[in-house]
Coordinates of C-alpha atoms (C1' of nucleotides) in Angstrom, one line a residue:
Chain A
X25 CA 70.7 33.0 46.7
X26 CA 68.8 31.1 49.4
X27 CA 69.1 27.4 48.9
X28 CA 72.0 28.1 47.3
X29 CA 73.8 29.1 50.7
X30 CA 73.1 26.6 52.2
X31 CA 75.1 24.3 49.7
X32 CA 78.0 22.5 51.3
X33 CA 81.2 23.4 48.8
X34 CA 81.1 20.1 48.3
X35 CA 77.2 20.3 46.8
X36 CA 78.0 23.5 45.3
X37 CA 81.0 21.3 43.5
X38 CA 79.3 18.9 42.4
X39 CA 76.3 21.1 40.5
X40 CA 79.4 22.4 39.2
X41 CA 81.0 19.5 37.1
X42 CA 77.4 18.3 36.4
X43 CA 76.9 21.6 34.4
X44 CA 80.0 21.5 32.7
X45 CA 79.3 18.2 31.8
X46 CA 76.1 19.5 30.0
X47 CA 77.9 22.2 28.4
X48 CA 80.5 19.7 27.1
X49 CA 77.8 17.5 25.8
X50 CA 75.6 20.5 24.0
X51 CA 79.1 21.1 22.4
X52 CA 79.7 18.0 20.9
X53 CA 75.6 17.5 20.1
X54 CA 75.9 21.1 18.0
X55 CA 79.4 18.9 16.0
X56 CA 78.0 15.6 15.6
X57 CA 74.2 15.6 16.5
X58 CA 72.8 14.3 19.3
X59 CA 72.9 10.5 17.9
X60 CA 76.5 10.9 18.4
X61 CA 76.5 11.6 21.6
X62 CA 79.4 10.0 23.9
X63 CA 80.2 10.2 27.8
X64 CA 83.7 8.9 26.8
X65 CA 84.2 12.0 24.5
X66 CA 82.5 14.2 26.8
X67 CA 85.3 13.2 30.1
X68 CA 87.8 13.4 27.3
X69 CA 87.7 16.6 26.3
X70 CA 86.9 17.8 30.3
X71 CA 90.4 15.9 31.4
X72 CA 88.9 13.1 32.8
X73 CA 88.4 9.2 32.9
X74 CA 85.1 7.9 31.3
X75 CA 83.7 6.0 34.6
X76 CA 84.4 9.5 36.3
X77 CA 80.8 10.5 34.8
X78 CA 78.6 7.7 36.2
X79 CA 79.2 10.0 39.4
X80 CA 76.5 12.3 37.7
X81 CA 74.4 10.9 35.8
X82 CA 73.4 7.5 35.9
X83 CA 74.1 6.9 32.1
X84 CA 74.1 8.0 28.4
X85 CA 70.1 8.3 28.6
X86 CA 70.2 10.3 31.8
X87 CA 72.3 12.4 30.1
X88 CA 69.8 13.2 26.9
X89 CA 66.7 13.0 29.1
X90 CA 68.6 16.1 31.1
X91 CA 69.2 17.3 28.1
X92 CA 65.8 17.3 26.7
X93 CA 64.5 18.5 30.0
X94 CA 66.8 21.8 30.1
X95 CA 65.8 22.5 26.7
X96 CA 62.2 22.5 27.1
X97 CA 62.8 24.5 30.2
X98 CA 64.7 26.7 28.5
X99 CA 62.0 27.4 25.5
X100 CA 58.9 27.3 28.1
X101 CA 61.4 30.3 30.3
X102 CA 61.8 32.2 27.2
X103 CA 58.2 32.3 26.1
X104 CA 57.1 33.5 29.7
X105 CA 59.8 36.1 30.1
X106 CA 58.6 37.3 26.3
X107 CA 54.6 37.1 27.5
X108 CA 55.8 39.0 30.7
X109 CA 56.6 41.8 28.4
X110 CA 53.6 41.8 26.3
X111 CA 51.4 38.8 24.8
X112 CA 51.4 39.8 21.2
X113 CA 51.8 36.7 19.3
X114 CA 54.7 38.9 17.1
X115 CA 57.0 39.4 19.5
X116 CA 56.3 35.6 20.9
X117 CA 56.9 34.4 16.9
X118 CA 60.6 36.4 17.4
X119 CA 61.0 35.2 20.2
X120 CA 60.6 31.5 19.1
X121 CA 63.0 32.3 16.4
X122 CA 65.6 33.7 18.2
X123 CA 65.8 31.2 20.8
X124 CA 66.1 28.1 17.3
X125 CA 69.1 30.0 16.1
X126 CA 70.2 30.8 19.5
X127 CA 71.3 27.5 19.2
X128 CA 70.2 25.2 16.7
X129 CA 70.8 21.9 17.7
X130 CA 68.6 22.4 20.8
X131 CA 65.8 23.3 18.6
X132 CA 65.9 20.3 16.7
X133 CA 66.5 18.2 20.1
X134 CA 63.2 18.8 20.6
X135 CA 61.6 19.7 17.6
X136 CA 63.4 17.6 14.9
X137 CA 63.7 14.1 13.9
X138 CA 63.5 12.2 17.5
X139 CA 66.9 10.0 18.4
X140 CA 66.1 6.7 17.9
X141 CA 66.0 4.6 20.8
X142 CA 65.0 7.3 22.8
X143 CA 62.1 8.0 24.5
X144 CA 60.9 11.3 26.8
X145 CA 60.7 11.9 30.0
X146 CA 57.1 12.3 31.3
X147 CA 57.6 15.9 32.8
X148 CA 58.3 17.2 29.4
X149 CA 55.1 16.8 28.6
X150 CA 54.2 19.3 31.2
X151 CA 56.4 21.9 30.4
X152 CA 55.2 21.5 26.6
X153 CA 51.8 22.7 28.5
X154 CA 53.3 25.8 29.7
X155 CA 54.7 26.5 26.1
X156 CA 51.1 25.7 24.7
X157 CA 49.8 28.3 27.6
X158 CA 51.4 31.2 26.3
X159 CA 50.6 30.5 23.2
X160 CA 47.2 30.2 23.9
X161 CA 46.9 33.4 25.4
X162 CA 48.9 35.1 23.2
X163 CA 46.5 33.9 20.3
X164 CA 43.6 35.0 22.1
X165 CA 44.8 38.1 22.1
X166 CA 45.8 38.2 18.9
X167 CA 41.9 36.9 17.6
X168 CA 40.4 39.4 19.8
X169 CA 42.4 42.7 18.9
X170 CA 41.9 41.5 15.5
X171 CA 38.5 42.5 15.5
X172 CA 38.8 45.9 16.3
X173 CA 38.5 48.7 13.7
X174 CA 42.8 48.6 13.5
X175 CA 42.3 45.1 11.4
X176 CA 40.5 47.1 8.7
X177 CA 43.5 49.1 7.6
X178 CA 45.0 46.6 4.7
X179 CA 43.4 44.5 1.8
X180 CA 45.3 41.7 3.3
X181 CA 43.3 38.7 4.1
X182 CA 43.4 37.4 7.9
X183 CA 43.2 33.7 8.6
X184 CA 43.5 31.6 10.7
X185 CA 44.2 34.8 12.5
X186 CA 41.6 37.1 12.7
X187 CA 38.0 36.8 12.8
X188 CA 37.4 33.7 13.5
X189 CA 35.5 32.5 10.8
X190 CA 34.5 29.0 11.3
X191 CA 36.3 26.7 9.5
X192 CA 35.5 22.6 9.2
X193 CA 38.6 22.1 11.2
X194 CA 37.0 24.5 13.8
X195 CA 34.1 21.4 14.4
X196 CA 37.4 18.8 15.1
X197 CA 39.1 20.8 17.3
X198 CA 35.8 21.2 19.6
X199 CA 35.1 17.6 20.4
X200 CA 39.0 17.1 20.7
X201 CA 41.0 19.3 22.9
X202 CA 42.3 17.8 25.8
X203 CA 45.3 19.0 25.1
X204 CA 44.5 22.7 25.4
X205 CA 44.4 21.7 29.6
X206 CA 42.2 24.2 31.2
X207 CA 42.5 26.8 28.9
X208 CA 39.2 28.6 28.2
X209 CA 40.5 29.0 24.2
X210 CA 37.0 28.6 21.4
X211 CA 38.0 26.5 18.9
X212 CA 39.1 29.1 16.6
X213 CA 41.5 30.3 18.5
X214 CA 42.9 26.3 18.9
X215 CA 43.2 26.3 15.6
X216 CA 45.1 29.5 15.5
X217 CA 47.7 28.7 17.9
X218 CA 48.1 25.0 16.0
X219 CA 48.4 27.2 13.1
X220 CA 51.4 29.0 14.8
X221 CA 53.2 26.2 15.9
X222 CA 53.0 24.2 12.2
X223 CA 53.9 27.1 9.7
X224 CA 57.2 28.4 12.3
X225 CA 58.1 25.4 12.4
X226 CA 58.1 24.5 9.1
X227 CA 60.0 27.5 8.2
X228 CA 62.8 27.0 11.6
X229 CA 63.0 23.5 10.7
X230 CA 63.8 23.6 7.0
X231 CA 66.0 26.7 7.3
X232 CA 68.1 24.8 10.4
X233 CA 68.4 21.5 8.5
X234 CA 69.9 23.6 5.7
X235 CA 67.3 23.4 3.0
X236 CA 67.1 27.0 2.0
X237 CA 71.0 27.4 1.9
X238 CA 71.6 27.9 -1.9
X239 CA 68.0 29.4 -2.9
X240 CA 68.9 33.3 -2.7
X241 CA 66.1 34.4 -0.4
X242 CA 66.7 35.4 3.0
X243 CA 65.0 33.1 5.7
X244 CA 64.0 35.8 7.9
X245 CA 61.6 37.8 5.1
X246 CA 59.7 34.4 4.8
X247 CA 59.7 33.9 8.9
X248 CA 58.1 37.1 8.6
X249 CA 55.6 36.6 5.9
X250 CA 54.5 33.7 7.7
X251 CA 54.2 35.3 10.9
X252 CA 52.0 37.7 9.2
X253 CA 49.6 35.4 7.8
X254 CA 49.0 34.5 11.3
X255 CA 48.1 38.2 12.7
X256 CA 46.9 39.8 9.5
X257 CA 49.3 42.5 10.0
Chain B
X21 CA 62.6 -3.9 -21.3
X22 CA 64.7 -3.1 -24.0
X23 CA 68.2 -2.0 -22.1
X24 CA 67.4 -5.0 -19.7
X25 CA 67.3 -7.9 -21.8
X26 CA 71.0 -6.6 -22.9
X27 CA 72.0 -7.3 -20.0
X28 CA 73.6 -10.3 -18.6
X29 CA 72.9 -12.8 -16.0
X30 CA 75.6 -10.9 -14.1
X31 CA 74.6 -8.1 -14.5
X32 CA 71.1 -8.7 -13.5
X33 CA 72.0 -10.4 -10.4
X34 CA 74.0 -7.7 -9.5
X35 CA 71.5 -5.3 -9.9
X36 CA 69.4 -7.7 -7.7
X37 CA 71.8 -7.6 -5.1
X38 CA 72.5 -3.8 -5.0
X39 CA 68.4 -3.7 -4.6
X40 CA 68.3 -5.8 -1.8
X41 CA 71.0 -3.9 -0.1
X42 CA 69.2 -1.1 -0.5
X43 CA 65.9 -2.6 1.0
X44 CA 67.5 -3.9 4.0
X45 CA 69.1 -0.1 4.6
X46 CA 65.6 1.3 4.8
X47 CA 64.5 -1.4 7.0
X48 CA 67.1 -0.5 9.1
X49 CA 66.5 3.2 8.9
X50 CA 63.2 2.6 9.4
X51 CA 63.8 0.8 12.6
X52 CA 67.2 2.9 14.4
X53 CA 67.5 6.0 12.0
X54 CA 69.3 7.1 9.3
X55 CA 73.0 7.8 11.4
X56 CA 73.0 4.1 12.8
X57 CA 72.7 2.7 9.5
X58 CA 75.3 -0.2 9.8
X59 CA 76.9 -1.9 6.6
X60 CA 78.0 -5.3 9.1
X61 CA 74.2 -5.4 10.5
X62 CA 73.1 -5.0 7.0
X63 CA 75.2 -8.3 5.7
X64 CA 74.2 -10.1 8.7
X65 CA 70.9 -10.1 7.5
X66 CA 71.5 -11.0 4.2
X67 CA 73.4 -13.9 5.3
X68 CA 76.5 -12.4 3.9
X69 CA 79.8 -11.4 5.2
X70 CA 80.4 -8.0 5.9
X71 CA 83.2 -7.0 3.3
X72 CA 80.8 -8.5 0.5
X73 CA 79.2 -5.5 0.8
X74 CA 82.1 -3.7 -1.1
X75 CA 81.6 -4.6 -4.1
X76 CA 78.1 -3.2 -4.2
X77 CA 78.9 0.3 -2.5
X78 CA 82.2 2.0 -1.7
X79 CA 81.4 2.6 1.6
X80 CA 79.0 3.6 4.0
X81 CA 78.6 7.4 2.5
X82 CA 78.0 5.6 -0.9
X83 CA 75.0 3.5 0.8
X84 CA 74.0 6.7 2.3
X85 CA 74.1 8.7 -0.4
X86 CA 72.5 6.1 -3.1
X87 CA 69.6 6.4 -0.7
X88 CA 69.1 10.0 -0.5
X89 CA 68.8 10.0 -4.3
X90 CA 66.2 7.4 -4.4
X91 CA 64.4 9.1 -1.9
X92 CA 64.3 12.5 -4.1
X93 CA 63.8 10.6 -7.2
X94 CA 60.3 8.5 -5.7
X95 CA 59.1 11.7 -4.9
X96 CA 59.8 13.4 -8.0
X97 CA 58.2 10.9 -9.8
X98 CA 55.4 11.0 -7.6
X99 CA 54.7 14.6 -8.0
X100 CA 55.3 14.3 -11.9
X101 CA 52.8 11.3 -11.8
X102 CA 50.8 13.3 -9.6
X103 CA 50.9 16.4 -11.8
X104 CA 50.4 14.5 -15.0
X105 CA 46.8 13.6 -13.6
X106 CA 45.8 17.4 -13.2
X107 CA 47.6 20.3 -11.5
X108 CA 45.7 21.2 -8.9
X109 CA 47.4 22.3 -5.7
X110 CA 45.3 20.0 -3.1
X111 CA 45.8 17.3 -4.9
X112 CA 49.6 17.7 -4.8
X113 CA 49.5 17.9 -0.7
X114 CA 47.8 14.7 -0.7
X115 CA 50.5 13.1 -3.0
X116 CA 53.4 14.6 -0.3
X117 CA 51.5 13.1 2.8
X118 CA 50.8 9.8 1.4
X119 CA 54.4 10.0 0.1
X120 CA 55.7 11.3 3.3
X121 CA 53.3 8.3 5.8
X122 CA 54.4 5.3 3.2
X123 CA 57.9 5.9 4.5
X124 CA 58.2 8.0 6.8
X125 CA 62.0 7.9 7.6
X126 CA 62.3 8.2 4.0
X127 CA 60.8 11.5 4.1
X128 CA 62.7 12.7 7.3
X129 CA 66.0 11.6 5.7
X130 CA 65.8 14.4 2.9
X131 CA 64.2 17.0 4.9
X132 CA 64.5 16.2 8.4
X133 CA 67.4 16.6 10.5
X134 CA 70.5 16.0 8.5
X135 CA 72.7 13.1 9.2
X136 CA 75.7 14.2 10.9
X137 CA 78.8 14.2 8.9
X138 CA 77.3 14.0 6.1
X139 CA 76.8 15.9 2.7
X140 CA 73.9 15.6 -0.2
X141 CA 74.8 14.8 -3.6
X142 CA 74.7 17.7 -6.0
X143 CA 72.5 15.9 -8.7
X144 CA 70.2 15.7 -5.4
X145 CA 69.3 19.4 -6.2
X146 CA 68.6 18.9 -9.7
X147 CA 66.3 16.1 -8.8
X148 CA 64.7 19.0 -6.0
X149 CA 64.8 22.0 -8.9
X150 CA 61.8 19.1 -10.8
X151 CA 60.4 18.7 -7.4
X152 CA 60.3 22.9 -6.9
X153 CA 58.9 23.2 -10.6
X154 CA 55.8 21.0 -10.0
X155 CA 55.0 22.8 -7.4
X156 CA 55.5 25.8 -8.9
X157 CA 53.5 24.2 -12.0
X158 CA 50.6 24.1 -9.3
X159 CA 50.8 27.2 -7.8
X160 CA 50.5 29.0 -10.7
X161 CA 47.6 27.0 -11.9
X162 CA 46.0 27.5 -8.3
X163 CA 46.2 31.1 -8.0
X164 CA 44.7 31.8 -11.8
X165 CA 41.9 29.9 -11.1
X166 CA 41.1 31.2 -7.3
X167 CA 40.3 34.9 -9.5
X168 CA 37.7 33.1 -11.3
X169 CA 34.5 34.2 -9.8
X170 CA 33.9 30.3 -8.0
X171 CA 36.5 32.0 -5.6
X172 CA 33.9 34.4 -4.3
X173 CA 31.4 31.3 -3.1
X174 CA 32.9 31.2 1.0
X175 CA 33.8 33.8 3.2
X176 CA 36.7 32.3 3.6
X177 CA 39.7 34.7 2.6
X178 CA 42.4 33.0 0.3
X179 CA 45.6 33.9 1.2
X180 CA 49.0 33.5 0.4
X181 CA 46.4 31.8 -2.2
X182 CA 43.9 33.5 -4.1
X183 CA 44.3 36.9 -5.6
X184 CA 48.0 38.2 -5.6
X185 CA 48.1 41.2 -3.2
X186 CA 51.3 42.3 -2.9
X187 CA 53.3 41.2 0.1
X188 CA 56.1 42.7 1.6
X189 CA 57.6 39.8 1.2
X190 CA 57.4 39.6 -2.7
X191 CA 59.6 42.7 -2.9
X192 CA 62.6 40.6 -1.3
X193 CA 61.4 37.3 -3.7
X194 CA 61.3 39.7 -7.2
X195 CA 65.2 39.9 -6.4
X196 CA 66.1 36.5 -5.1
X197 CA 64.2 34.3 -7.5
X198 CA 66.9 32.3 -8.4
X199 CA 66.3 28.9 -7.1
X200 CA 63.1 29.2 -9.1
X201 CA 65.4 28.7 -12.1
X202 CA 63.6 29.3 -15.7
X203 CA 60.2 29.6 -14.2
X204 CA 58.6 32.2 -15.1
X205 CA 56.4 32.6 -11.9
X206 CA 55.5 35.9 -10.7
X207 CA 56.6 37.1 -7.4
X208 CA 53.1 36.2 -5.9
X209 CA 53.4 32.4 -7.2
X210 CA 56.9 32.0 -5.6
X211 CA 55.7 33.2 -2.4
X212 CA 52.7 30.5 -2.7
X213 CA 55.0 27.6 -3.5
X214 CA 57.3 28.7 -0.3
X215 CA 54.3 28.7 2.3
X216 CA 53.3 25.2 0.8
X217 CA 56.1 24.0 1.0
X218 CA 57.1 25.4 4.7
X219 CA 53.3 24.9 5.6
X220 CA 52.8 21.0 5.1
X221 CA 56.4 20.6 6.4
X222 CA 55.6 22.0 9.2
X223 CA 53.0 19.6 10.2
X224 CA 54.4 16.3 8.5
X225 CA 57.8 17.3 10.1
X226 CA 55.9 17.3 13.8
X227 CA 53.7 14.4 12.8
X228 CA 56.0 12.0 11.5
X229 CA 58.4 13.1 14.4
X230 CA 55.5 11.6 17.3
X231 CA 54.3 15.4 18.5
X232 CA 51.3 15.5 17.9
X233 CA 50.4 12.0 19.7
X234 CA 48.5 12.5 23.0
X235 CA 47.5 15.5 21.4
X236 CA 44.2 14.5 20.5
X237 CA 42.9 16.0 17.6
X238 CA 43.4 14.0 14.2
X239 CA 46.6 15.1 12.2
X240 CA 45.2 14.3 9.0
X241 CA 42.1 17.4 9.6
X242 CA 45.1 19.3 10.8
X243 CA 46.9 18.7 7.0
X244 CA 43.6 19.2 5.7
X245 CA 43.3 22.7 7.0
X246 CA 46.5 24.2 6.1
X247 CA 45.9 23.0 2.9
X248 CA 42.5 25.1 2.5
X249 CA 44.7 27.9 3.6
X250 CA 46.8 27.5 0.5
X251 CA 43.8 26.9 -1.8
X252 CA 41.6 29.2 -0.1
X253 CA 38.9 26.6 -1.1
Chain C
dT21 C1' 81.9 -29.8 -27.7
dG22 C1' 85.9 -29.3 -24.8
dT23 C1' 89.6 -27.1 -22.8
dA24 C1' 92.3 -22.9 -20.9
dC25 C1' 91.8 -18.7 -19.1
dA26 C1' 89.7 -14.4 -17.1
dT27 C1' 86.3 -12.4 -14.4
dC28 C1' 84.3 -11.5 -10.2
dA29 C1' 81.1 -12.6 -6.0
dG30 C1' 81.9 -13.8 -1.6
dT31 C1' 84.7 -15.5 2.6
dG32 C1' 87.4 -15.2 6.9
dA33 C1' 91.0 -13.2 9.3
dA34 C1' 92.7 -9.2 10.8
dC35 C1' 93.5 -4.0 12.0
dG36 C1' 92.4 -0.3 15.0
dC37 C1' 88.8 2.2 16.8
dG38 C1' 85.4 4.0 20.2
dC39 C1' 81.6 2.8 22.6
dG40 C1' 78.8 2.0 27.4
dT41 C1' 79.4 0.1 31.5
dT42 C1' 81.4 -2.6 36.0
dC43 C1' 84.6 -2.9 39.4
dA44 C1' 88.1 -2.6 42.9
dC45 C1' 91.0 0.9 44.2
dT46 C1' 93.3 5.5 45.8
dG47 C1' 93.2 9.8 47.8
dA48 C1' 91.3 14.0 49.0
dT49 C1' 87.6 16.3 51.5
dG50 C1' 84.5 16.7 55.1
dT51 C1' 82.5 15.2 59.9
dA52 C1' 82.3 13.7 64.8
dC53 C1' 84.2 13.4 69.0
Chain D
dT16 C1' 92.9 21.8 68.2
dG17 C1' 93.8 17.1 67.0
dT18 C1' 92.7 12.6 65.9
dA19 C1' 89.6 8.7 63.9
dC20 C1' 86.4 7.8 60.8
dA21 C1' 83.1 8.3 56.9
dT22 C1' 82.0 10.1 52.6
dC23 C1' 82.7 10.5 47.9
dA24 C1' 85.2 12.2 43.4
dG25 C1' 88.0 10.2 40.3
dT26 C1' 91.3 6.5 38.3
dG27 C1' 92.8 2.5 35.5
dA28 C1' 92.0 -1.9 34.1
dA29 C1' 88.9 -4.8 32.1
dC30 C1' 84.6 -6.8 29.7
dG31 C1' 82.2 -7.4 25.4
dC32 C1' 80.5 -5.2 21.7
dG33 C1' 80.0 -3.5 16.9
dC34 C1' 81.8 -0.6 13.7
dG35 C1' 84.3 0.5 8.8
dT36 C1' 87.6 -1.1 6.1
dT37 C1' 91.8 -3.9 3.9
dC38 C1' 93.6 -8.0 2.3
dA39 C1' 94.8 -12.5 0.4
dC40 C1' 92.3 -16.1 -0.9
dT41 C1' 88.5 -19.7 -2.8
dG42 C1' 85.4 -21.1 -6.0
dA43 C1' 81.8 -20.5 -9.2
dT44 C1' 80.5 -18.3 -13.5
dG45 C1' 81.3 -16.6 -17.9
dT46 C1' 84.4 -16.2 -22.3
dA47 C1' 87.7 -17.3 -26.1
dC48 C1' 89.6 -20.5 -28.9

DNA sequence: TGTACATCAGTGAACGCGCGTTCACTGATGTAC
DNA sequence: TGTACATCAGTGAACGCGCGTTCACTGATGTAC
C-alpha cells in the first residue's frame, strides 16, 4: 500500500497490462529464447493489435532492457531475503540454484550467451553490486568461521575457502579491485567470492543449456560437491 | 592427398564452395549470433543468389548443424593434438582457452546457450565422448602424479586434485559412470574431469559472454587460478 | 578430334510469412466547470 | 448533477524489410561414342 492508493484506476490499469505484457514476453523467451522475442507475438497471444504495445514500452529494446532489469532485481531480492536469514555462503549457493531453475531462461538472460545487438542498461550494473555485496559478506563469513577449531573435523582440503592461504592470484586481486566497491573484503576473500560465482556457474550453466542431459549423474550431487569445495564442509 | 587427387574438378570446387559457405556462416555468427544466422545474407555476400545455396545444404538446420560438428571436431582434434604432446592437466586448460578466445562464438555455440529450436546431431556426442576421454586421459595422469612426493612442496591443499579422498559425491558417480563409457577411471578421477570441466566453463562461459569487463582484474589470472585448483600445483 | 548428350551450378521470379514501427483514427474514461 | 472538453488505450491500414524455400529455367562443364 501507500503509493499505491494513490494510483488513479487508470494508473493502476495501466501497471497492469504493462505486467502482463512482461509475463507474456517471459513466456515466449522460456519457448523460443529471448533472440526470438516479438511484440507482434506478445499482443497476439494477449488479444490485441501490435501498435497497441508502443503504449508501454517505447519498443522491442525497452522491452528486453525491462526485462533484464527485473531479472537482476529479482536475483539481487533473492540473495538479500536469503542473507536476511543467515549469511552462510551454503544456503546463498541454494539459493542461487533455486532461483536458475526457478526459471531458466531468466538465468541465462543474464548469465548466458548475451543477445546480439543488445546492450545493458547502466543501472544493471548497480544492482550486479548488490549481488556482489552479499556475496562478499557471505564469503567473509565463510573464511572467518573457517578458521575456527569446527574446520578441523575432515581430511578434506579447503580452498579457495578456508584459510586464506595466499595464492599468486591473491597479489592480482590486491592492486585490482574496483569492482569490490567499498567493501572492506582482503584479497583472499575476493578471490573466494570470484571463486563462487565461476564454479556455480559453470555447473547452472552447463546443466540449463542441456549438457549433462544423457550422462547418468544427477546435477544437484555435483552443485553440491562444488559448493563444498568452496566452504570445506 | 591421396582421396583428393581422385577427385574431380567438380568435386573439388564443390568442396570449395561448401567451405566458403561455411566461413561466411561463422563470420556471421561471429558478428549477430548463432540464431540470426541467415542463408539470404549469407549468398549476398558471396555474390550469389539466395537459392544457390541449396545445393550445398538442405536448409538452414543443415548449415547449422554442419557447424556444430565442425566446432566439436576442431576441438577434438585440438585436445588430441594437445594430448599427443604430453597429458598433463594445465596444459589441456590452456588448449580449451586458446581454443575457446580464437573463436569465441564457436565455443558458445556448443556450450553456450542453445539455439532455439534447434537439436544437436547425435554423432556430435560421439565426437564429445573423444573430447570427455582426453580429459579423462589427463585427470588420471594428474592425480597419480600429485601423490608423488613433489606434491608435498606448497602448502597449498590439492583438491578435487591431488590425493583421492573420498567425496560424498563419488558415492553418487561409482553408480552413474556411464557417460564415462569404457574408461576405466575411478570414482575420484571422474569427479576431477567434472570440476574441470564445470570450473573453466564457468569462467570462459562469463568471459567470452562480456562479465567480467569493467571488472578489473585480468580474466586470464582468474583461468590461471582455477586451474591451480585442479592441479593443486 | 568432333559431335550428341547428360550433369549440375547458379539465376530470377514467386510464395507466404512475420517482423518492427508510423500514422490517422475511434471510442471509452476521466476531469473541470 | 449535467454538460464540454481533454486524455489516452487500442485499432486497422500501411510501409519496407528480410526470411526460408520452391520452381522452371539457362548455360557452362563434363562424358560417351
Amino acid at each position: 500500500m501507500g503509493a499505491s492508493d494513490v494510483r488513479t484506476p487508470r494508473e493502476r490499469y495501466r501497471a497492469q497490462v504493462q505486467e502482463e505484457i512482461k509475463e507474456r514476453a517471459w513466456e515466449q523467451i522460456a519457448t523460443a529464447g529471448a533472440s526470438a522475442l516479438s511484440l507482434n507475438a506478445i499482443a497476439k497471444r494477449m488479444g490485441m493489435s501490435g501498435p497497441a504495445l508502443y503504449r508501454y514500452f517505447a519498443g522491442r529494446d525497452e522491452l528486453i532492457t525491462e526485462l533484464v532489469r527485473d531479472a537482476y532485481r529479482s536475483l539481487a531480492d533473492a540473495f538479500q531475503a536469503r542473507a536476511a536469514a543467515g549469511t552462510d555462503l551454503d544456503g546463498l549457493a541454494q539459493a542461487l540454484r533455486r532461483w536458475a531453475l526457478d526459471d531458466p531462461q531468466r538465468y541465462l538472460l543474464v548469465y548466458g550467451t548475451p543477445v546480439p545487438g543488445y546492450r545493458a542498461p547502466e543501472d544493471t550494473t548497480r544492482i550486479s553490486g548488490e549481488i556482489m555485496a552479499v556475496l562478499l559478506d557471505a564469503c567473509t563469513a565463510e573464511q572467518s568461521s573457517a578458521q575456527q577449531p569446527r574446520a578441523e573435523q575432515s581430511s578434506a582440503p579447503r580452498s579457495p575457502a578456508g584459510s586464506p592461504s595466499p595464492s599468486p592470484f591473491d597479489a592480482h586481486l590486491a592492486e585490482h579491485r574496483a569492482w569490490a566497491g567499498e567493501h572492506p573484503a582482503p584479497p583472499s576473500v575476493l578471490r573466494l567470492a570470484l571463486a563462487v560465482w565461476t564454479r556455480l556457474h559453470g555447473v547452472l550453466s552447463l546443466e540449463l543449456a542441456g549438457h549433462f542431459t544423457g550422462m547418468g549423474f544427477d546435477p544437484a550431487e555435483l552443485y553440491a560437491a562444488e559448493t563444498r569445495s568452496l566452504t570445506g564442509r
